[in-house]
């Protein structure tokens, strides 16, 4: 029972993780192509990107484009830093109003930036939650550290977090991860401002292109890379669809390996059960012999013993599945933070595997018992 | 007690394979109890005791290319003031590569604190004095590969002969006098990158890819430990700004200090990229704490299931041994004595499973360590957890043994022996 419960819980967590991640990854804008300088400083100087270059590359993809400056910033509710008042690290993206439609951004509060919003900003949901808690953020003021100065900005909108799978695993300082800023952009822990708000003269560190209808982003990326090579640039170009699919592929591989866990749980239990069944069947030798004398065939004896253990296995599975449902509920609310449905399909797989293992492990002792000579068994004192 | 232990041994030896099968729950429960603390404690111990070799106390600060205020030579002092006693040492460096096509060693401009922050030891000569560094005296310390290169090019018998000689560090600068030779990195840290990952490990390419995709690989700082440079006071090239700041801190606090350093630099207007050992952050963070609690839950589940299986087996064994039990009762053994014997036998049986699980846990810990390219991942024998696990198994075994004990005690000798 416990093994069925554990195996079902493990499989439900794996299945729900894959489904959740697949749904989340579809929300990062599969039509979008990212262009940015090479993060390796040895090649950085040959990989600058400019607005005209991005416009040129956009003609290959066929869709709209925009550019962005990036800067790490600290966000707080007050201009002064006081002891005990937390500041949230985020990535400030200085861009244009076309960022939202190109990235297929879904706003859960307010609107995206418009021309003239020099003192406005849009927060990713993660940042809004960290700064303001669960309440509304639009219309409120935050202070961001831009160029070392606390700059007041009015929140004009909040963008939905595509990565709902963060759940409870998201550490307080996720975006504070002090590392490459281009990589951090895809963590969706950003503040969007107009380019002028970040300050004139900031280098362009990101180009965002959209593939035209009918153009496969991966094909467009090939053309963009060829163009970059032609002009001697080492800038990087990659499509989000391919990136998301690679992550999903890797997740599938990991999930396949993790599935070994529930198989192992069932197999170990089956081995333990096999040893006990072997002894239990030996204790029933006289009963089996009498059944043989009464006319029971070896096949019938074998079938009876196999069926008995299969039924015991099914009987153990039913409360085990109840335990799994409780465990999944607890994991969902207290540990993982994303829905973990216990699906009938998963339970059927577990049940079929468990019953099959029970039959396999019972077969040997049952076969031996069925093959015994009734005379020899009954002649023993 | 002795009778019980003897019986247990006899039963295990009579059916070793069957016993092993029945004890699977106990064996894997023990593994679940021992494996995580073996790895966590071993790694924590390695991170703290071998910090210098593994770089677990190192924080490397680079400059993002976002157009913020550049790093300067005052940044280490700024961070020292802001971080106070949390910081053990700090230094800034500028890396000046040789001109294209030149095989001359690169130059690293150093400031005060470079020896402590870089944990540099000397094999010959001395480190430049504070006055020499502060005044920009024409002195140099050669890193091992630079010394070998110069030794070859000057036709000297040994690098030690370079001490006291003058060497060139570029056409536009006066030669510098070599005052010391830096020692090779310790054997323990040879072949490792800045963050303690082994470069020759079969999985190192995979780790490099993962680090690159997460943006946590300090490729642009690899020169810091390449060991091929000439170290000279930074005022010899006053126009050059530092490209890297190296901090040393308590490994337990490294992640927190890195964040404080980031905040301090952002307030200054500098957008930093900061690297530190990611495994250490996990080891001393909430994640490891949660794992430590969670593994006891799994252990309890496994032990309960395992002892239930053992109890089932023992009930069947009692039935097999009912004549022996009846004879012992006839010989004068009390009900309590018989019950205690069976309970102790069950407990000892469970203990045997736990003892079989211990080497398996250590074997798995060793395999896990060998598979990981990070030298920070190590294992140890977690004595307290081993003792707690064995005590728990004995206790649960005793509880599980009550059921077969009651069964044994309830046997009526006359009835059993009267069957013939």
Coordinates of C-alpha atoms in Angstrom, one line a residue, chain B:
Chain B
X1 CA 19.4 -11.9 24.5
X2 CA 22.3 -14.1 23.5
X3 CA 19.9 -16.9 22.4
X4 CA 18.0 -14.3 20.3
X5 CA 21.1 -13.0 18.6
X6 CA 22.3 -16.6 18.0
X7 CA 18.9 -17.5 16.5
X8 CA 19.0 -14.4 14.3
X9 CA 22.4 -15.2 13.0
X10 CA 21.4 -18.8 12.3
X11 CA 18.3 -17.7 10.4
X12 CA 20.1 -15.1 8.3
X13 CA 22.9 -17.6 7.4
X14 CA 20.3 -20.3 6.6
X15 CA 18.5 -18.2 4.1
X16 CA 20.9 -15.3 3.3
X17 CA 19.2 -14.4 -0.1
X18 CA 15.7 -14.5 1.3
X19 CA 16.8 -12.4 4.3
X20 CA 18.3 -9.9 2.0
X21 CA 15.1 -9.7 0.0
X22 CA 12.9 -9.2 3.0
X23 CA 15.3 -6.6 4.4
X24 CA 15.2 -4.4 1.3
X25 CA 13.0 -1.8 3.0
X26 CA 15.4 -1.5 6.0
X27 CA 18.5 -1.5 3.6
X28 CA 17.1 1.3 1.4
X29 CA 15.7 3.2 4.4
X30 CA 19.2 3.2 5.9
X31 CA 20.7 4.4 2.6
X32 CA 18.1 7.2 2.5
X33 CA 19.1 8.2 6.1
X34 CA 22.9 8.1 5.5
X35 CA 23.5 9.1 1.9
X36 CA 22.3 12.8 2.0
X37 CA 24.1 13.7 5.3
X38 CA 27.2 11.8 4.1
X39 CA 27.4 14.0 1.0
X40 CA 26.2 17.3 2.7
X41 CA 28.5 16.9 5.7
X42 CA 31.5 15.8 3.5
X43 CA 31.0 18.7 1.1
X44 CA 30.5 21.3 3.9
X45 CA 33.6 20.1 5.6
X46 CA 35.5 20.2 2.3
X47 CA 34.2 23.7 1.5
X48 CA 35.3 25.0 4.9
X49 CA 38.5 23.2 5.5
X50 CA 39.9 23.3 2.0
X51 CA 38.6 26.7 1.0
X52 CA 41.9 27.9 -0.3
X53 CA 42.3 24.9 -2.6
X54 CA 38.6 24.8 -3.8
X55 CA 38.0 28.5 -4.1
X56 CA 34.9 28.2 -2.0
X57 CA 35.8 31.4 -0.2
X58 CA 36.4 33.3 -3.4
X59 CA 34.1 36.0 -4.9
X60 CA 35.0 37.4 -8.2
X61 CA 33.6 40.7 -9.4
X62 CA 33.6 41.8 -13.1
X63 CA 32.0 44.6 -14.8
X64 CA 28.9 44.2 -16.9
X65 CA 28.9 45.9 -20.3
X66 CA 25.8 47.8 -19.6
X67 CA 27.5 51.2 -19.6
X68 CA 27.6 51.8 -15.8
X69 CA 30.5 53.4 -13.9
X70 CA 33.6 51.3 -14.4
X71 CA 35.5 49.5 -11.6
X72 CA 38.4 51.5 -10.2
X73 CA 41.3 50.8 -7.8
X74 CA 39.3 52.2 -4.8
X75 CA 36.6 49.6 -5.1
X76 CA 38.3 47.0 -2.8
X77 CA 38.5 49.7 -0.1
X78 CA 34.9 50.7 -0.7
X79 CA 33.8 47.1 -0.3
X80 CA 36.0 46.6 2.8
X81 CA 34.2 49.6 4.4
X82 CA 30.8 48.4 3.4
X83 CA 31.2 44.8 4.3
X84 CA 33.4 45.2 7.4
X85 CA 34.5 42.1 9.2
X86 CA 32.6 39.9 6.8
X87 CA 35.4 40.3 4.3
X88 CA 38.6 38.5 4.9
X89 CA 40.7 40.1 2.1
X90 CA 40.1 42.0 -1.1
X91 CA 42.1 43.2 -4.1
X92 CA 41.7 44.6 -7.6
X93 CA 43.6 43.5 -10.6
X94 CA 44.1 44.6 -14.2
X95 CA 45.0 42.1 -16.9
X96 CA 47.2 43.4 -19.7
X97 CA 47.6 40.7 -22.4
X98 CA 50.7 40.7 -24.5
X99 CA 50.5 42.4 -28.0
X100 CA 49.1 40.1 -30.7
X101 CA 51.7 37.7 -32.0
X102 CA 54.0 38.2 -29.0
X103 CA 54.9 35.2 -26.8
X104 CA 55.8 37.4 -23.9
X105 CA 53.9 36.6 -20.7
X106 CA 50.8 38.7 -19.9
X107 CA 51.1 41.3 -17.1
X108 CA 48.7 41.5 -14.1
X109 CA 48.7 44.9 -12.4
X110 CA 48.3 44.4 -8.6
X111 CA 47.5 46.6 -5.7
X112 CA 47.8 46.2 -1.9
X113 CA 46.1 43.1 -0.7
X114 CA 46.7 41.0 -3.8
X115 CA 48.8 38.4 -2.0
X116 CA 46.2 37.7 0.6
X117 CA 43.2 37.9 -1.7
X118 CA 44.9 35.6 -4.2
X119 CA 46.3 33.3 -1.5
X120 CA 49.6 33.6 -3.3
X121 CA 52.6 31.7 -1.8
X122 CA 56.2 32.3 -3.0
X123 CA 58.8 29.6 -3.9
X124 CA 61.6 32.1 -4.1
X125 CA 62.4 35.7 -3.0
X126 CA 59.8 37.9 -1.5
X127 CA 56.5 39.7 -2.2
X128 CA 56.8 43.5 -3.1
X129 CA 56.5 45.6 0.1
X130 CA 53.5 47.9 0.6
X131 CA 55.7 50.9 -0.1
X132 CA 56.9 49.4 -3.4
X133 CA 53.3 48.6 -4.5
X134 CA 52.0 52.0 -3.3
X135 CA 54.8 53.9 -5.1
X136 CA 54.7 51.9 -8.3
X137 CA 58.3 50.6 -7.9
X138 CA 59.7 48.6 -10.8
X139 CA 59.5 45.3 -9.1
X140 CA 57.8 42.1 -10.2
X141 CA 56.7 38.6 -9.0
X142 CA 56.6 35.9 -11.7
X143 CA 53.9 33.3 -11.8
X144 CA 55.3 29.8 -12.4
X145 CA 54.5 29.6 -16.2
X146 CA 55.9 33.1 -16.8
X147 CA 59.0 32.2 -14.9
X148 CA 59.5 29.0 -17.0
X149 CA 58.9 31.0 -20.2
X150 CA 61.4 33.7 -19.3
X151 CA 63.9 31.1 -18.0
X152 CA 63.8 29.4 -21.4
X153 CA 64.1 32.6 -23.4
X154 CA 67.0 33.9 -21.2
X155 CA 68.7 30.5 -21.3
X156 CA 68.9 30.1 -17.6
X157 CA 69.3 26.8 -15.8
X158 CA 66.5 27.3 -13.3
X159 CA 63.7 29.9 -12.7
X160 CA 65.2 30.6 -9.3
X161 CA 68.0 32.4 -11.2
X162 CA 65.5 35.0 -12.4
X163 CA 65.2 36.5 -8.9
X164 CA 67.2 39.8 -8.9
X165 CA 67.3 40.1 -12.7
X166 CA 65.5 42.7 -14.7
X167 CA 62.8 41.6 -17.2
X168 CA 60.9 43.6 -19.8
X169 CA 57.1 44.1 -19.5
X170 CA 56.6 46.0 -22.7
X171 CA 58.3 48.3 -25.1
X172 CA 56.8 51.4 -23.5
X173 CA 57.9 50.6 -19.9
X174 CA 61.2 50.3 -18.2
X175 CA 62.2 46.8 -17.2
X176 CA 61.2 45.5 -13.8
X177 CA 63.4 43.7 -11.3
X178 CA 62.1 40.2 -10.3
X179 CA 61.9 40.1 -6.5
X180 CA 60.0 36.8 -6.1
X181 CA 58.6 33.7 -7.8
X182 CA 55.1 32.6 -7.0
X183 CA 54.6 29.0 -6.0
X184 CA 52.6 26.6 -8.2
X185 CA 49.1 26.2 -7.1
X186 CA 48.8 23.4 -4.6
X187 CA 48.4 19.9 -6.0
X188 CA 44.9 19.8 -4.6
X189 CA 43.8 22.7 -6.7
X190 CA 45.7 21.9 -9.9
X191 CA 43.5 21.2 -12.9
X192 CA 40.5 23.1 -11.4
X193 CA 38.8 26.3 -12.6
X194 CA 38.1 29.3 -10.5
X195 CA 35.1 27.7 -8.9
X196 CA 36.7 24.4 -8.0
X197 CA 35.4 22.4 -11.1
X198 CA 37.9 19.8 -12.4
X199 CA 38.8 20.7 -16.0
X200 CA 39.7 17.1 -17.0
X201 CA 36.6 15.4 -15.6
X202 CA 34.6 13.4 -18.2
X203 CA 31.6 15.5 -17.4
X204 CA 33.4 18.9 -17.4
X205 CA 32.2 19.7 -20.9
X206 CA 28.6 19.2 -19.8
X207 CA 29.1 21.3 -16.8
X208 CA 30.7 24.0 -18.9
X209 CA 27.7 24.1 -21.2
X210 CA 25.3 24.3 -18.3
X211 CA 27.3 27.1 -16.7
X212 CA 27.5 28.9 -20.0
X213 CA 23.7 28.6 -20.5
X214 CA 23.0 29.9 -17.0
X215 CA 25.6 32.6 -17.3
X216 CA 27.5 31.5 -14.3
X217 CA 30.8 30.5 -15.8
X218 CA 33.5 33.1 -15.2
X219 CA 35.3 32.6 -18.5
X220 CA 36.5 36.2 -18.6
X221 CA 38.3 35.7 -15.3
X222 CA 40.3 32.5 -16.1
X223 CA 43.5 34.5 -16.4
X224 CA 43.4 35.0 -12.6
X225 CA 44.5 31.4 -12.0
X226 CA 46.3 30.7 -15.2
X227 CA 49.7 31.2 -13.5
X228 CA 51.3 32.6 -16.6
X229 CA 51.6 36.3 -15.7
X230 CA 54.1 38.8 -14.4
X231 CA 52.7 40.6 -11.4
X232 CA 53.7 44.3 -11.1
X233 CA 52.5 47.2 -9.0
X234 CA 49.5 48.8 -10.7
X235 CA 51.0 52.3 -10.6
X236 CA 53.5 51.3 -13.2
X237 CA 50.5 51.7 -15.6
X238 CA 48.5 54.4 -13.8
X239 CA 46.1 54.8 -16.8
X240 CA 44.9 51.2 -16.7
X241 CA 41.7 50.6 -14.7
X242 CA 41.1 47.2 -12.9
X243 CA 39.2 44.6 -14.8
X244 CA 38.5 42.3 -11.8
X245 CA 38.1 42.5 -8.0
X246 CA 38.7 39.4 -5.9
X247 CA 37.3 39.0 -2.5
X248 CA 37.7 36.3 0.1
X249 CA 35.1 35.5 2.7
X250 CA 33.8 32.8 5.0
X251 CA 32.4 30.2 2.6
X252 CA 29.2 30.0 4.7
X253 CA 28.6 33.7 4.1
X254 CA 30.0 34.0 0.5
X255 CA 26.6 34.2 -1.2
X256 CA 25.3 36.8 1.2
X257 CA 28.5 38.8 0.9
X258 CA 28.3 38.6 -2.9
X259 CA 24.8 40.2 -2.7
X260 CA 25.9 42.9 -0.3
X261 CA 28.8 43.6 -2.6
X262 CA 26.4 43.8 -5.6
X263 CA 24.2 46.3 -3.7
X264 CA 27.2 48.4 -2.7
X265 CA 28.4 48.6 -6.3
X266 CA 25.0 49.3 -7.7
X267 CA 24.7 52.2 -5.3
X268 CA 28.1 53.4 -6.7
X269 CA 26.6 53.2 -10.2
X270 CA 28.6 50.2 -11.2
X271 CA 26.7 47.2 -12.7
X272 CA 28.7 44.2 -11.6
X273 CA 28.7 40.5 -12.6
X274 CA 29.7 38.5 -9.5
X275 CA 30.7 34.9 -9.4
X276 CA 31.1 32.6 -6.5
X277 CA 30.9 28.9 -5.9
X278 CA 27.3 27.9 -6.6
X279 CA 27.6 24.6 -4.7
X280 CA 28.6 26.4 -1.5
X281 CA 25.5 28.5 -1.8
X282 CA 23.4 25.4 -1.9
X283 CA 25.3 23.6 0.9
X284 CA 24.8 26.4 3.4
X285 CA 21.4 27.6 2.1
X286 CA 17.8 26.7 2.7
X287 CA 17.8 24.0 0.0
X288 CA 20.2 21.7 1.9
X289 CA 18.3 22.3 5.1
X290 CA 15.1 21.3 3.5
X291 CA 16.8 18.2 2.1
X292 CA 18.1 17.3 5.5
X293 CA 14.6 17.4 7.0
X294 CA 13.0 15.6 4.0
X295 CA 15.4 12.7 4.0
X296 CA 14.3 11.8 7.5
X297 CA 10.7 11.6 6.3
X298 CA 11.7 9.2 3.5
X299 CA 13.8 7.2 6.0
X300 CA 10.8 6.9 8.4
X301 CA 8.6 5.7 5.5
X302 CA 11.1 3.1 4.4
X303 CA 11.8 1.9 7.9
X304 CA 8.1 1.5 8.7
X305 CA 7.4 -0.4 5.4
X306 CA 10.6 -2.4 5.9
X307 CA 9.9 -3.4 9.5
X308 CA 6.3 -4.3 8.5
X309 CA 7.7 -6.7 5.9
X310 CA 10.1 -8.1 8.5
X311 CA 7.3 -8.5 11.0
X312 CA 5.3 -10.5 8.4
X313 CA 8.2 -12.8 7.8
X314 CA 8.7 -13.2 11.5
X315 CA 5.1 -14.3 12.0
X316 CA 5.6 -17.0 9.4
X317 CA 8.8 -18.0 11.0
X318 CA 7.1 -18.3 14.4
X319 CA 4.6 -20.6 12.8
X320 CA 7.5 -22.7 11.4
X321 CA 9.2 -22.8 14.8
X322 CA 6.0 -23.4 16.9
X323 CA 7.3 -26.9 18.0
X324 CA 10.6 -25.4 19.2
X325 CA 8.8 -22.6 21.0
X326 CA 6.4 -25.1 22.6
X327 CA 9.4 -27.2 23.8
X328 CA 11.0 -24.1 25.3
X329 CA 7.8 -23.3 27.1
X330 CA 7.7 -26.9 28.5
X331 CA 11.3 -26.5 29.6
X332 CA 10.2 -23.6 31.8
X333 CA 10.5 -20.5 29.6
X334 CA 8.0 -17.8 30.5
X335 CA 5.6 -16.1 28.0
X336 CA 7.5 -12.9 28.5
X337 CA 10.8 -14.6 27.9
X338 CA 9.5 -16.2 24.6
X339 CA 8.0 -12.9 23.5
X340 CA 11.1 -11.0 24.3
X341 CA 13.2 -13.5 22.4
X342 CA 11.1 -13.1 19.3
X343 CA 11.0 -9.3 19.6
X344 CA 14.8 -9.1 20.0
X345 CA 15.3 -11.5 17.1
X346 CA 13.1 -9.3 14.9
X347 CA 15.0 -6.2 16.1
X348 CA 18.4 -7.9 15.4
X349 CA 17.2 -8.9 12.0
X350 CA 16.3 -5.3 11.2
X351 CA 19.7 -4.2 12.6
X352 CA 21.4 -6.6 10.2
X353 CA 19.5 -4.8 7.3
X354 CA 20.7 -1.5 8.5
X355 CA 24.3 -2.7 8.8
X356 CA 24.0 -4.0 5.2
X357 CA 22.6 -0.6 4.2
X358 CA 25.6 1.4 5.6
X359 CA 28.2 0.2 3.1
X360 CA 25.7 0.6 0.3
X361 CA 25.1 4.2 1.3
X362 CA 28.8 4.9 1.4
X363 CA 29.3 3.2 -1.9
X364 CA 26.6 5.4 -3.5
X365 CA 28.1 8.5 -1.9
X366 CA 31.5 7.6 -3.3
X367 CA 30.0 7.1 -6.8
X368 CA 28.1 10.4 -6.5
X369 CA 31.3 12.2 -5.6
X370 CA 33.3 10.6 -8.5
X371 CA 30.5 11.6 -11.0
X372 CA 30.6 15.2 -10.0
X373 CA 33.2 17.4 -11.6
X374 CA 33.2 19.8 -8.7
X375 CA 35.9 19.1 -6.1
X376 CA 33.7 20.7 -3.5
X377 CA 31.4 17.6 -3.6
X378 CA 32.9 15.2 -1.1
X379 CA 31.6 12.6 1.4
X380 CA 32.3 11.6 4.9
X381 CA 30.9 9.1 7.5
X382 CA 28.2 11.0 9.4
X383 CA 28.7 9.4 12.8
X384 CA 25.7 11.0 14.5
X385 CA 23.3 10.0 11.7
X386 CA 24.7 6.5 11.6
X387 CA 24.1 6.1 15.3
X388 CA 20.6 7.6 15.1
X389 CA 19.7 5.4 12.2
X390 CA 20.8 2.2 13.9
X391 CA 19.0 3.2 17.1
X392 CA 15.8 3.9 15.2
X393 CA 16.0 0.7 13.3
X394 CA 16.5 -1.3 16.5
X395 CA 13.6 0.5 18.2
X396 CA 11.2 0.1 15.2
X397 CA 12.4 -3.5 14.9
X398 CA 11.4 -4.1 18.5
X399 CA 8.0 -2.6 17.9
X400 CA 7.6 -4.6 14.7
X401 CA 8.7 -7.7 16.7
X402 CA 5.8 -7.4 19.1
X403 CA 3.3 -8.8 16.7
X404 CA 5.2 -12.1 16.1
X405 CA 6.1 -12.1 19.8
X406 CA 2.4 -12.1 20.8
X407 CA 1.8 -14.8 18.2
X408 CA 4.6 -16.9 19.7
X409 CA 3.5 -16.3 23.3
X410 CA -0.1 -17.3 22.4
X411 CA 0.9 -20.8 21.3
X412 CA -0.3 -23.6 23.6
X413 CA 2.5 -26.1 24.1
X414 CA 0.1 -29.1 24.7
X415 CA -1.9 -28.3 21.6
X416 CA 1.2 -27.9 19.4
X417 CA 3.1 -31.0 20.7
X418 CA -0.1 -33.0 20.8
X419 CA -0.5 -32.9 17.0
X420 CA 2.3 -35.3 16.6

